């Protein structure tokens, strides 16, 4: 978005992600509700992937571990009220 003001404005005007981006830019964090929704989405995606995945157990474990790392990143993001 920094390289294209047009794309940046498009993202900020988005009904879905615009408020989240504005919170991040103005207050340096995300709301607790957004954090919870993001974490639930990651858990849901991992569960669906694990259930339907044709991967070997080793690769499935790698994917799940990477998902856990992603959950940790979301957890560590600053929370605003």
Short mmCIF file of N, CA, C and O in Angstrom, two decimals:
data_model
loop_
_atom_site.label_atom_id
_atom_site.label_comp_id
_atom_site.label_asym_id
_atom_site.label_seq_id
_atom_site.Cartn_x
_atom_site.Cartn_y
_atom_site.Cartn_z
N UNK A 1 0.82 -1.19 0.00
CA UNK A 1 0.00 0.00 0.00
C UNK A 1 0.86 1.25 0.00
O UNK A 1 0.44 2.28 -0.51
N UNK A 2 2.06 1.19 0.53
CA UNK A 2 2.92 2.37 0.57
C UNK A 2 3.37 2.79 -0.82
O UNK A 2 3.60 3.96 -1.08
N UNK A 3 3.51 1.83 -1.71
CA UNK A 3 3.99 2.17 -3.05
C UNK A 3 2.88 2.67 -3.95
O UNK A 3 3.15 3.24 -5.00
N UNK A 4 1.63 2.48 -3.55
CA UNK A 4 0.51 2.89 -4.39
C UNK A 4 -0.55 3.59 -3.54
O UNK A 4 -1.34 2.91 -2.85
N UNK A 5 -0.62 4.90 -3.60
CA UNK A 5 -1.66 5.61 -2.84
C UNK A 5 -3.07 5.18 -3.25
O UNK A 5 -3.97 5.13 -2.41
N UNK A 6 -3.24 4.85 -4.50
CA UNK A 6 -4.56 4.41 -4.97
C UNK A 6 -4.97 3.10 -4.30
O UNK A 6 -6.10 2.96 -3.84
N UNK A 7 -4.05 2.14 -4.24
CA UNK A 7 -4.33 0.87 -3.59
C UNK A 7 -4.54 1.07 -2.09
O UNK A 7 -5.42 0.47 -1.48
N UNK A 8 -3.74 1.95 -1.49
CA UNK A 8 -3.86 2.25 -0.06
C UNK A 8 -5.26 2.81 0.25
O UNK A 8 -5.91 2.37 1.20
N UNK A 9 -5.71 3.74 -0.55
CA UNK A 9 -7.05 4.30 -0.36
C UNK A 9 -8.13 3.25 -0.59
O UNK A 9 -9.15 3.25 0.10
N UNK A 10 -7.90 2.37 -1.55
CA UNK A 10 -8.85 1.28 -1.81
C UNK A 10 -8.99 0.39 -0.57
O UNK A 10 -10.09 0.03 -0.17
N UNK A 11 -7.85 0.04 0.03
CA UNK A 11 -7.88 -0.81 1.22
C UNK A 11 -8.56 -0.11 2.39
O UNK A 11 -9.36 -0.70 3.11
N UNK A 12 -8.25 1.18 2.58
CA UNK A 12 -8.85 1.92 3.68
C UNK A 12 -10.35 2.11 3.52
O UNK A 12 -11.08 2.21 4.50
N UNK A 13 -10.81 2.15 2.29
CA UNK A 13 -12.24 2.34 2.05
C UNK A 13 -13.01 1.01 2.04
O UNK A 13 -14.24 1.02 1.96
N UNK A 14 -12.31 -0.09 2.16
CA UNK A 14 -12.95 -1.40 2.19
C UNK A 14 -13.81 -1.53 3.44
O UNK A 14 -13.39 -1.18 4.55
N UNK A 15 -15.02 -2.02 3.25
CA UNK A 15 -15.93 -2.20 4.38
C UNK A 15 -15.43 -3.29 5.32
O UNK A 15 -15.63 -3.22 6.54
N UNK A 16 -14.75 -4.28 4.79
CA UNK A 16 -14.30 -5.42 5.59
C UNK A 16 -13.01 -5.14 6.35
O UNK A 16 -12.94 -5.35 7.56
N UNK A 17 -11.99 -4.66 5.66
CA UNK A 17 -10.68 -4.50 6.32
C UNK A 17 -10.30 -3.06 6.59
O UNK A 17 -9.33 -2.80 7.30
N UNK A 18 -11.07 -2.11 6.06
CA UNK A 18 -10.76 -0.70 6.28
C UNK A 18 -10.69 -0.32 7.75
O UNK A 18 -9.71 0.31 8.19
N UNK A 19 -11.70 -0.66 8.57
CA UNK A 19 -11.64 -0.31 9.99
C UNK A 19 -10.45 -0.93 10.73
O UNK A 19 -9.85 -0.31 11.60
N UNK A 20 -10.10 -2.14 10.36
CA UNK A 20 -8.96 -2.82 11.00
C UNK A 20 -7.67 -2.09 10.66
O UNK A 20 -6.83 -1.85 11.53
N UNK A 21 -7.51 -1.72 9.40
CA UNK A 21 -6.30 -0.99 8.98
C UNK A 21 -6.22 0.39 9.62
O UNK A 21 -5.15 0.84 10.03
N UNK A 22 -7.36 1.07 9.71
CA UNK A 22 -7.37 2.40 10.34
C UNK A 22 -7.00 2.29 11.82
O UNK A 22 -6.24 3.12 12.34
N UNK A 23 -7.53 1.27 12.52
CA UNK A 23 -7.14 1.07 13.92
C UNK A 23 -5.64 0.87 14.04
O UNK A 23 -5.00 1.42 14.94
N UNK A 24 -5.09 0.07 13.15
CA UNK A 24 -3.65 -0.22 13.20
C UNK A 24 -2.83 1.05 12.95
O UNK A 24 -1.87 1.32 13.65
N UNK A 25 -3.24 1.84 11.96
CA UNK A 25 -2.50 3.05 11.62
C UNK A 25 -2.63 4.14 12.70
O UNK A 25 -1.66 4.81 13.02
N UNK A 26 -3.82 4.29 13.24
CA UNK A 26 -4.07 5.39 14.18
C UNK A 26 -3.70 5.04 15.61
O UNK A 26 -3.24 5.90 16.37
N UNK A 27 -3.93 3.78 16.01
CA UNK A 27 -3.73 3.42 17.41
C UNK A 27 -2.67 2.35 17.62
O UNK A 27 -2.36 2.00 18.75
N UNK A 28 -2.15 1.78 16.55
CA UNK A 28 -1.05 0.82 16.66
C UNK A 28 -1.44 -0.54 17.22
O UNK A 28 -0.63 -1.22 17.83
N UNK A 29 -2.69 -0.95 17.00
CA UNK A 29 -3.11 -2.25 17.49
C UNK A 29 -4.41 -2.68 16.84
O UNK A 29 -4.93 -2.01 15.96
N UNK A 30 -4.92 -3.84 17.30
CA UNK A 30 -6.19 -4.33 16.79
C UNK A 30 -7.14 -4.56 17.96
O UNK A 30 -6.71 -4.77 19.10
N UNK A 31 -8.40 -4.51 17.68
CA UNK A 31 -9.42 -4.69 18.72
C UNK A 31 -9.46 -6.15 19.17
O UNK A 31 -9.14 -7.06 18.41
N UNK A 32 -9.89 -6.35 20.42
CA UNK A 32 -9.95 -7.69 20.99
C UNK A 32 -10.85 -8.60 20.17
O UNK A 32 -10.54 -9.77 19.95
N UNK A 33 -11.97 -8.08 19.70
CA UNK A 33 -12.92 -8.86 18.90
C UNK A 33 -12.26 -9.34 17.60
O UNK A 33 -12.42 -10.50 17.21
N UNK A 34 -11.51 -8.47 16.96
CA UNK A 34 -10.84 -8.82 15.70
C UNK A 34 -9.77 -9.88 15.95
O UNK A 34 -9.63 -10.83 15.19
N UNK A 35 -9.05 -9.73 17.05
CA UNK A 35 -8.02 -10.70 17.41
C UNK A 35 -8.65 -12.07 17.65
O UNK A 35 -8.17 -13.09 17.16
N UNK A 36 -9.76 -12.09 18.38
CA UNK A 36 -10.45 -13.34 18.66
C UNK A 36 -10.95 -13.99 17.37
O UNK A 36 -10.80 -15.20 17.17
N UNK A 37 -11.53 -13.20 16.49
CA UNK A 37 -12.03 -13.73 15.23
C UNK A 37 -10.90 -14.30 14.38
O UNK A 37 -11.04 -15.36 13.77
N UNK A 38 -9.77 -13.60 14.34
CA UNK A 38 -8.62 -14.08 13.55
C UNK A 38 -8.10 -15.40 14.10
O UNK A 38 -7.81 -16.33 13.34
N UNK A 39 -8.03 -15.50 15.42
CA UNK A 39 -7.53 -16.74 16.03
C UNK A 39 -8.50 -17.90 15.79
O UNK A 39 -8.07 -19.02 15.50
N UNK A 40 -9.79 -17.63 15.90
CA UNK A 40 -10.78 -18.68 15.63
C UNK A 40 -10.72 -19.13 14.18
O UNK A 40 -10.87 -20.32 13.88
N UNK A 41 -10.51 -18.19 13.28
CA UNK A 41 -10.41 -18.53 11.86
C UNK A 41 -9.20 -19.43 11.60
O UNK A 41 -9.29 -20.40 10.84
N UNK A 42 -8.07 -19.12 12.23
CA UNK A 42 -6.87 -19.95 12.05
C UNK A 42 -7.12 -21.35 12.61
O UNK A 42 -6.78 -22.35 11.96
N UNK A 43 -7.72 -21.44 13.78
CA UNK A 43 -8.00 -22.76 14.38
C UNK A 43 -8.95 -23.55 13.50
O UNK A 43 -8.75 -24.75 13.24
N UNK A 44 -10.01 -22.90 13.00
CA UNK A 44 -10.96 -23.56 12.11
C UNK A 44 -10.27 -24.05 10.84
O UNK A 44 -10.48 -25.19 10.40
N UNK A 45 -9.46 -23.19 10.23
CA UNK A 45 -8.76 -23.57 8.99
C UNK A 45 -7.81 -24.74 9.23
O UNK A 45 -7.73 -25.66 8.41
N UNK A 46 -7.11 -24.72 10.35
CA UNK A 46 -6.20 -25.84 10.66
C UNK A 46 -6.98 -27.14 10.88
O UNK A 46 -6.55 -28.20 10.43
N UNK A 47 -8.11 -27.04 11.57
CA UNK A 47 -8.92 -28.25 11.82
C UNK A 47 -9.45 -28.83 10.52
O UNK A 47 -9.39 -30.05 10.29
N UNK A 48 -9.97 -27.98 9.65
CA UNK A 48 -10.48 -28.46 8.36
C UNK A 48 -9.35 -29.04 7.54
O UNK A 48 -9.48 -30.11 6.93
N UNK A 49 -8.21 -28.35 7.52
CA UNK A 49 -7.07 -28.85 6.76
C UNK A 49 -6.61 -30.19 7.28
O UNK A 49 -6.34 -31.12 6.50
N UNK A 50 -6.51 -30.32 8.60
CA UNK A 50 -6.04 -31.58 9.19
C UNK A 50 -7.00 -32.72 8.89
O UNK A 50 -6.57 -33.85 8.66
N UNK A 51 -8.29 -32.43 8.88
CA UNK A 51 -9.28 -33.47 8.64
C UNK A 51 -9.28 -33.95 7.18
O UNK A 51 -9.38 -35.14 6.92
N UNK A 52 -9.14 -33.01 6.25
CA UNK A 52 -9.24 -33.36 4.83
C UNK A 52 -7.89 -33.52 4.11
O UNK A 52 -7.86 -33.84 2.94
N UNK A 53 -6.81 -33.31 4.81
CA UNK A 53 -5.50 -33.29 4.16
C UNK A 53 -5.00 -34.69 3.80
O UNK A 53 -5.06 -35.61 4.60
N UNK A 54 -4.47 -34.82 2.57
CA UNK A 54 -3.86 -36.09 2.19
C UNK A 54 -2.37 -36.16 2.55
O UNK A 54 -1.68 -37.10 2.17
N UNK A 55 -1.87 -35.15 3.29
CA UNK A 55 -0.45 -35.10 3.62
C UNK A 55 -0.07 -36.21 4.60
O UNK A 55 -0.89 -36.69 5.37
N UNK A 56 1.21 -36.54 4.57
CA UNK A 56 1.73 -37.51 5.53
C UNK A 56 1.69 -36.87 6.93
O UNK A 56 1.66 -35.64 7.06
N UNK A 57 1.72 -37.68 7.96
CA UNK A 57 1.68 -37.14 9.33
C UNK A 57 2.81 -36.15 9.62
O UNK A 57 2.62 -35.19 10.37
N UNK A 58 3.97 -36.37 9.02
CA UNK A 58 5.09 -35.46 9.25
C UNK A 58 4.76 -34.07 8.70
O UNK A 58 4.93 -33.05 9.39
N UNK A 59 4.29 -34.00 7.47
CA UNK A 59 3.97 -32.70 6.87
C UNK A 59 2.76 -32.07 7.53
O UNK A 59 2.68 -30.84 7.67
N UNK A 60 1.82 -32.87 7.94
CA UNK A 60 0.66 -32.35 8.65
C UNK A 60 1.09 -31.71 9.97
O UNK A 60 0.59 -30.65 10.35
N UNK A 61 2.03 -32.33 10.65
CA UNK A 61 2.57 -31.78 11.89
C UNK A 61 3.26 -30.45 11.62
O UNK A 61 3.11 -29.49 12.39
N UNK A 62 4.01 -30.36 10.53
CA UNK A 62 4.68 -29.11 10.17
C UNK A 62 3.65 -28.01 9.94
O UNK A 62 3.81 -26.88 10.44
N UNK A 63 2.60 -28.31 9.22
CA UNK A 63 1.56 -27.31 8.94
C UNK A 63 0.89 -26.86 10.24
O UNK A 63 0.67 -25.67 10.46
N UNK A 64 0.59 -27.81 11.11
CA UNK A 64 -0.05 -27.45 12.38
C UNK A 64 0.89 -26.61 13.25
O UNK A 64 0.46 -25.64 13.88
N UNK A 65 2.16 -26.95 13.27
CA UNK A 65 3.13 -26.15 14.04
C UNK A 65 3.23 -24.73 13.48
O UNK A 65 3.31 -23.76 14.25
N UNK A 66 3.22 -24.60 12.17
CA UNK A 66 3.25 -23.26 11.57
C UNK A 66 1.97 -22.49 11.91
O UNK A 66 2.01 -21.28 12.15
N UNK A 67 0.85 -23.18 11.96
CA UNK A 67 -0.39 -22.54 12.38
C UNK A 67 -0.32 -22.07 13.82
O UNK A 67 -0.82 -20.99 14.15
N UNK A 68 0.31 -22.85 14.67
CA UNK A 68 0.47 -22.46 16.07
C UNK A 68 1.36 -21.22 16.17
O UNK A 68 1.11 -20.32 16.98
N UNK A 69 2.39 -21.17 15.35
CA UNK A 69 3.25 -19.97 15.31
C UNK A 69 2.41 -18.77 14.89
O UNK A 69 2.52 -17.68 15.47
N UNK A 70 1.56 -18.95 13.88
CA UNK A 70 0.68 -17.87 13.45
C UNK A 70 -0.25 -17.41 14.56
O UNK A 70 -0.48 -16.21 14.73
N UNK A 71 -0.78 -18.36 15.33
CA UNK A 71 -1.62 -17.99 16.47
C UNK A 71 -0.84 -17.18 17.50
O UNK A 71 -1.35 -16.22 18.08
N UNK A 72 0.42 -17.55 17.70
CA UNK A 72 1.27 -16.80 18.62
C UNK A 72 1.51 -15.38 18.15
O UNK A 72 1.52 -14.44 18.96
N UNK A 73 1.69 -15.21 16.86
CA UNK A 73 1.88 -13.87 16.31
C UNK A 73 0.64 -13.03 16.52
O UNK A 73 0.72 -11.87 16.96
N UNK A 74 -0.53 -13.60 16.25
CA UNK A 74 -1.78 -12.86 16.46
C UNK A 74 -1.93 -12.51 17.93
O UNK A 74 -2.32 -11.40 18.28
N UNK A 75 -1.65 -13.46 18.81
CA UNK A 75 -1.77 -13.25 20.25
C UNK A 75 -0.89 -12.08 20.73
O UNK A 75 -1.28 -11.32 21.60
N UNK A 76 0.30 -11.96 20.13
CA UNK A 76 1.26 -10.94 20.57
C UNK A 76 1.00 -9.55 19.99
O UNK A 76 1.63 -8.57 20.42
N UNK A 77 0.08 -9.43 19.04
CA UNK A 77 -0.23 -8.11 18.49
C UNK A 77 -0.83 -7.22 19.58
O UNK A 77 -1.58 -7.70 20.43
N UNK A 78 -0.50 -5.94 19.56
CA UNK A 78 -1.06 -5.04 20.57
C UNK A 78 -2.59 -4.98 20.45
O UNK A 78 -3.14 -4.95 19.36
N UNK A 79 -3.25 -4.97 21.60
CA UNK A 79 -4.71 -4.92 21.65
C UNK A 79 -5.15 -3.52 22.07
O UNK A 79 -4.58 -2.94 23.01
N UNK A 80 -6.16 -3.01 21.38
CA UNK A 80 -6.74 -1.71 21.75
C UNK A 80 -8.17 -1.93 22.20
O UNK A 80 -8.77 -2.96 21.94
N UNK A 81 -8.73 -0.92 22.87
CA UNK A 81 -10.12 -1.07 23.32
C UNK A 81 -11.11 -0.62 22.29
O UNK A 81 -10.89 -0.03 21.36
#
